[in-house]
mmCIF file of C-alpha atoms in Angstrom:
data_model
loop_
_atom_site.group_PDB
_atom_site.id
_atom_site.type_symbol
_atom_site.label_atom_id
_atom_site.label_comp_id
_atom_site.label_asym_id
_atom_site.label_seq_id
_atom_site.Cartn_x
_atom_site.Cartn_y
_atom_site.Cartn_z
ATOM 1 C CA UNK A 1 -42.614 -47.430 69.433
ATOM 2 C CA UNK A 2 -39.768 -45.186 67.714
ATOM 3 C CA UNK A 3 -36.339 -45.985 68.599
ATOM 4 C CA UNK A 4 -34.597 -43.420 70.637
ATOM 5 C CA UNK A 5 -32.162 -43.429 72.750
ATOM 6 C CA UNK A 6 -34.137 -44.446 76.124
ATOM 7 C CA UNK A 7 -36.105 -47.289 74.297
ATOM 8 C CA UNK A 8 -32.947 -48.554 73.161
ATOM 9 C CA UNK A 9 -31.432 -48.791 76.679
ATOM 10 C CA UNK A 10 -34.614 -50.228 77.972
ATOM 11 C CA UNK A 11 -34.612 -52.711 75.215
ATOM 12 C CA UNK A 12 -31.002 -53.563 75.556
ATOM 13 C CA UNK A 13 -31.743 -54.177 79.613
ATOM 14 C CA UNK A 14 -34.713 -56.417 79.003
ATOM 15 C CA UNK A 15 -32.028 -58.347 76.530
ATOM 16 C CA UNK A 16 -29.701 -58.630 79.205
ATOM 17 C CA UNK A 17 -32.315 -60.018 81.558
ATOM 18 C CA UNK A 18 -33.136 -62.287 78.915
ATOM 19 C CA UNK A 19 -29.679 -64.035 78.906
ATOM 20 C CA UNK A 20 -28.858 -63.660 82.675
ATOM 21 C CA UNK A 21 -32.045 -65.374 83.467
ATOM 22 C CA UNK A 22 -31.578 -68.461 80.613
ATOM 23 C CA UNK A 23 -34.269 -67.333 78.324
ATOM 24 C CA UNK A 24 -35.188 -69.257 75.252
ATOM 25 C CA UNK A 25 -35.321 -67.170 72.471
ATOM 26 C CA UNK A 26 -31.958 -64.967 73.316
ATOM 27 C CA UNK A 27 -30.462 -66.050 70.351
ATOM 28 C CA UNK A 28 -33.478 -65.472 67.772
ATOM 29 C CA UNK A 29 -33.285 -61.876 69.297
ATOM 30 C CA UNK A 30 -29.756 -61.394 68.430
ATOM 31 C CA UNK A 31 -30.912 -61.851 64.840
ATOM 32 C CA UNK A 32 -32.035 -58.526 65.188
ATOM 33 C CA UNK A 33 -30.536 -54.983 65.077
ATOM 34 C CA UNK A 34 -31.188 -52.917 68.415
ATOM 35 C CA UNK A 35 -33.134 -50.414 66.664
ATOM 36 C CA UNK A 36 -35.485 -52.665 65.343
ATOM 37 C CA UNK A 37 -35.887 -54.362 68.878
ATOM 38 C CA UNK A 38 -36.527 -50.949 70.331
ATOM 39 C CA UNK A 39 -39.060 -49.993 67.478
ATOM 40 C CA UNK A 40 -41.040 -53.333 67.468
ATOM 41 C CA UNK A 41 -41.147 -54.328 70.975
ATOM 42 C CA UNK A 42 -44.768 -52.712 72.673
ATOM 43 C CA UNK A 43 -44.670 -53.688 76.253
ATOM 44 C CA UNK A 44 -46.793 -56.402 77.920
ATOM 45 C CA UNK A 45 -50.733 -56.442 76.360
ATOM 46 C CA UNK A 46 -52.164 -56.569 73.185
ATOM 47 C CA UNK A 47 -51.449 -53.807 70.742
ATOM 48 C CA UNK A 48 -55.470 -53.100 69.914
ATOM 49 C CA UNK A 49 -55.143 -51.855 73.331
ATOM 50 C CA UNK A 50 -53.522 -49.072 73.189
ATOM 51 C CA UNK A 51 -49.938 -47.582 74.609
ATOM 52 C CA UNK A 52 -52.150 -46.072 77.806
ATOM 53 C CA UNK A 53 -53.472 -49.697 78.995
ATOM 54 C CA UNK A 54 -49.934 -51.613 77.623
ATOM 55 C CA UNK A 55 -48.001 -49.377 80.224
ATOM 56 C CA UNK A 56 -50.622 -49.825 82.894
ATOM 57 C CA UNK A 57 -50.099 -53.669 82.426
ATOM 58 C CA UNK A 58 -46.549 -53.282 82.000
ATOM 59 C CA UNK A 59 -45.764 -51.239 84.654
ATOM 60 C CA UNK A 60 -47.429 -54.125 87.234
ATOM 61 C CA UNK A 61 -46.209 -56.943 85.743
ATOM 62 C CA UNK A 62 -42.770 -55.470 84.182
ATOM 63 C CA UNK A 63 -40.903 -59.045 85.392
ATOM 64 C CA UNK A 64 -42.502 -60.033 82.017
ATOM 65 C CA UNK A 65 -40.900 -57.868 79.866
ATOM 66 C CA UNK A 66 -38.193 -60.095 78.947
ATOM 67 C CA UNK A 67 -40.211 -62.711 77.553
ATOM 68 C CA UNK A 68 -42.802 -60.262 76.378
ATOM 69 C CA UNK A 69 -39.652 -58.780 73.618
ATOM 70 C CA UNK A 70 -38.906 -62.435 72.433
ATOM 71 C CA UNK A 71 -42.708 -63.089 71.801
ATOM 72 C CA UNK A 72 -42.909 -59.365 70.207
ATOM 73 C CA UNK A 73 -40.027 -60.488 68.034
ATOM 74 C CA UNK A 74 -41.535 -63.902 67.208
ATOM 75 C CA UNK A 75 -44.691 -62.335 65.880
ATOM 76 C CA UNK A 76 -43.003 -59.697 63.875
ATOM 77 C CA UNK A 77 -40.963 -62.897 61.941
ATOM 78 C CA UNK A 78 -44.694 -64.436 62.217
ATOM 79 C CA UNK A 79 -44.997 -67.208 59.367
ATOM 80 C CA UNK A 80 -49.063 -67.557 60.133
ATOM 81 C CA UNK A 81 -48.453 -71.175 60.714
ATOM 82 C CA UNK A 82 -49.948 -72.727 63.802
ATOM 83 C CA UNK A 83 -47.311 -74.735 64.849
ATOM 84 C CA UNK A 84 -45.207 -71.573 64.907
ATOM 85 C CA UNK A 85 -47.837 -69.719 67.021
ATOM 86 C CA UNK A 86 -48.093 -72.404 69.529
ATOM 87 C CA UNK A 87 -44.652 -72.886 69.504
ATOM 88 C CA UNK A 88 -44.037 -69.049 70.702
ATOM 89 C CA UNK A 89 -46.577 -68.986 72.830
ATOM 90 C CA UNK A 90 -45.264 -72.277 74.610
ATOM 91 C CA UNK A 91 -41.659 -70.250 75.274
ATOM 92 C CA UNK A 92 -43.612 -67.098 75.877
ATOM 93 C CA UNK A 93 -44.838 -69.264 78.842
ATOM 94 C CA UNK A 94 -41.436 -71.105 79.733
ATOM 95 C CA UNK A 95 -39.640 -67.788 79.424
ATOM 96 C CA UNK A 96 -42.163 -66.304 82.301
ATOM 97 C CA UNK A 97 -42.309 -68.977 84.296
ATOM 98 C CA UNK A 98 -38.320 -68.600 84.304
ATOM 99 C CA UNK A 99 -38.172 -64.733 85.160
ATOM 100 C CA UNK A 100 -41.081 -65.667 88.290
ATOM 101 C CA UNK A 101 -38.200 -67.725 89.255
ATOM 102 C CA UNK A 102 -35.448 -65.444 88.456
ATOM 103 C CA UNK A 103 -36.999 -62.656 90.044
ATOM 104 C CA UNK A 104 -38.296 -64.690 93.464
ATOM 105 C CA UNK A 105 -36.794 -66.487 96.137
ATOM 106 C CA UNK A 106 -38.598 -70.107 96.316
ATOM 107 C CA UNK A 107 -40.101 -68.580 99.818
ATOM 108 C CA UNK A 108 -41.959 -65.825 98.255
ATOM 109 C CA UNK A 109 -45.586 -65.594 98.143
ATOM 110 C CA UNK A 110 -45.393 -63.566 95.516
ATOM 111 C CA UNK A 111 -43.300 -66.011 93.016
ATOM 112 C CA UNK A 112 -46.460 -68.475 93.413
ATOM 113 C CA UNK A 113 -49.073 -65.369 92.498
ATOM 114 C CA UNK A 114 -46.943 -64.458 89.536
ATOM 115 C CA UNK A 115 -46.611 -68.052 88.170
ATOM 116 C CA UNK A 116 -50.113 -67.603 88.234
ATOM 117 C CA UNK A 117 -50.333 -64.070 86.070
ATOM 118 C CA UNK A 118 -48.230 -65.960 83.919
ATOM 119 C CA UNK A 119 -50.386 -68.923 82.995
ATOM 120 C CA UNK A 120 -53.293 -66.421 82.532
ATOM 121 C CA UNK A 121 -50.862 -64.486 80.632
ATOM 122 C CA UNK A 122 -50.387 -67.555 78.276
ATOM 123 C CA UNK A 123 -54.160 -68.255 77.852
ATOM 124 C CA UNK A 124 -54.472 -64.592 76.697
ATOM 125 C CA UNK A 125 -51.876 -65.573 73.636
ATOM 126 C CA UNK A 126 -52.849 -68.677 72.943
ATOM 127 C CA UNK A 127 -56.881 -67.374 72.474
ATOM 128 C CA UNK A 128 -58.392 -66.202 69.757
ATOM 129 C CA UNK A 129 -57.399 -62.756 69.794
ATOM 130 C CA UNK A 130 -53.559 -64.086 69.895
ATOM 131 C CA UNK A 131 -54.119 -66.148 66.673
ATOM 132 C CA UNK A 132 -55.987 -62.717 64.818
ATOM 133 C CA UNK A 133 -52.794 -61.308 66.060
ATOM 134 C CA UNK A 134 -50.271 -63.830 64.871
ATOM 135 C CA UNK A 135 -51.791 -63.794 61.706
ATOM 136 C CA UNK A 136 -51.798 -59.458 61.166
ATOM 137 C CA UNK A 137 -48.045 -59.943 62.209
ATOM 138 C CA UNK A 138 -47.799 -62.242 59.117
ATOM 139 C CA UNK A 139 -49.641 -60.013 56.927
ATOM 140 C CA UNK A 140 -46.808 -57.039 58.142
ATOM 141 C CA UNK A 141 -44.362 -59.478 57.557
ATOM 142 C CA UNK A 142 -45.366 -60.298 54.019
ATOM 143 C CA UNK A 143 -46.041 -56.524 53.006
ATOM 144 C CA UNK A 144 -42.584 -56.062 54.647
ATOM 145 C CA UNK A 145 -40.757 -58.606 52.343
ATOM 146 C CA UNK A 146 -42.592 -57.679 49.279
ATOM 147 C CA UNK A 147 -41.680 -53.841 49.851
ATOM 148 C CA UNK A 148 -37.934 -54.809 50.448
ATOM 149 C CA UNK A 149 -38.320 -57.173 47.168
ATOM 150 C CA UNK A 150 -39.870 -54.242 45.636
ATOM 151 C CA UNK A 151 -37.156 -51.495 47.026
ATOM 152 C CA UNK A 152 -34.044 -53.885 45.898
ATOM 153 C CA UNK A 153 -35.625 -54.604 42.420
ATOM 154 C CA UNK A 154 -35.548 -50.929 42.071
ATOM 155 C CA UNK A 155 -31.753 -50.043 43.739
ATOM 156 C CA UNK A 156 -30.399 -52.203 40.744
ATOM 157 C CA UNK A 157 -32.413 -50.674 38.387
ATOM 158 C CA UNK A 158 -34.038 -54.117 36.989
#
């Protein structure tokens, strides 16, 4: 996603969310600069699947989105480790579990459906297709550092 000026006031909203509703994560996610946020984050759903079916799933289950930036954002700093991966798909699942309840009075049916979306939301991550992705995030990140390594070396003329 390119970073203009409406993805950058979406992405600062979601960030706000984020922090009014206690996520973990808020302040791995001020590590970053906003434009980078706005560029990196894809909406809710795998990226294979395109921006058509990502909006689809985001625009029905947008109460995610907060979470969904912090787990964007942990597998664009992906270190292919598993522990990592587990470990951001286990806040991935905290953090939506915490907007259902930010978002829903305790007396809402629909706070017990959308625990639910979450939890299948979490199995979707933590699958095969989640690792394949956690570990092309890694690959990114590693072409990433060696092309910054690269673009330094060559700024100081060494």
């Amino acid at each position: 996603m390119e970073a203009n000026e409406e993805n950058l006031a979406h992405v600062a909203e979601l960030y706000k969310t984020a922090v009014m509703a206690g996520l973990d994560g808020v302040e791995f996610l001020a590590e970053f600069e906003d434009g980078v946020l706005a560029r990196e984050y894809n909406g809710i759903g795998p990226e294979w699947a395109g921006h058509r079916i990502r909006d689809w799933i985001t625009g029905r289950f947008g109460v995610f989105e907060p979470a969904a930036l912090i787990h964007d954002m942990r597998n664009y700093k992906s270190d292919g480790t598993r522990a990592a991966f587990m470990a951001a798909n286990e806040e991935f699942l905290r953090n939506c579990l915490k907007l259902v309840d930010y978002s829903f009075p305790w007396y809402r049916l629909r706070r017990y459906a959308m625990r639910g979306v979450a939890m299948g939301m979490y199995d979707f991550v933590s699958g095969p297709g989640g690792w394949a992705a956690w570990h092309d995030c890694h690959e990114r990140n590693l072409s990433r550092k060696t092309s910054d390594v690269g673009h330094q070396t060559s700024k100081s003329g060494v």
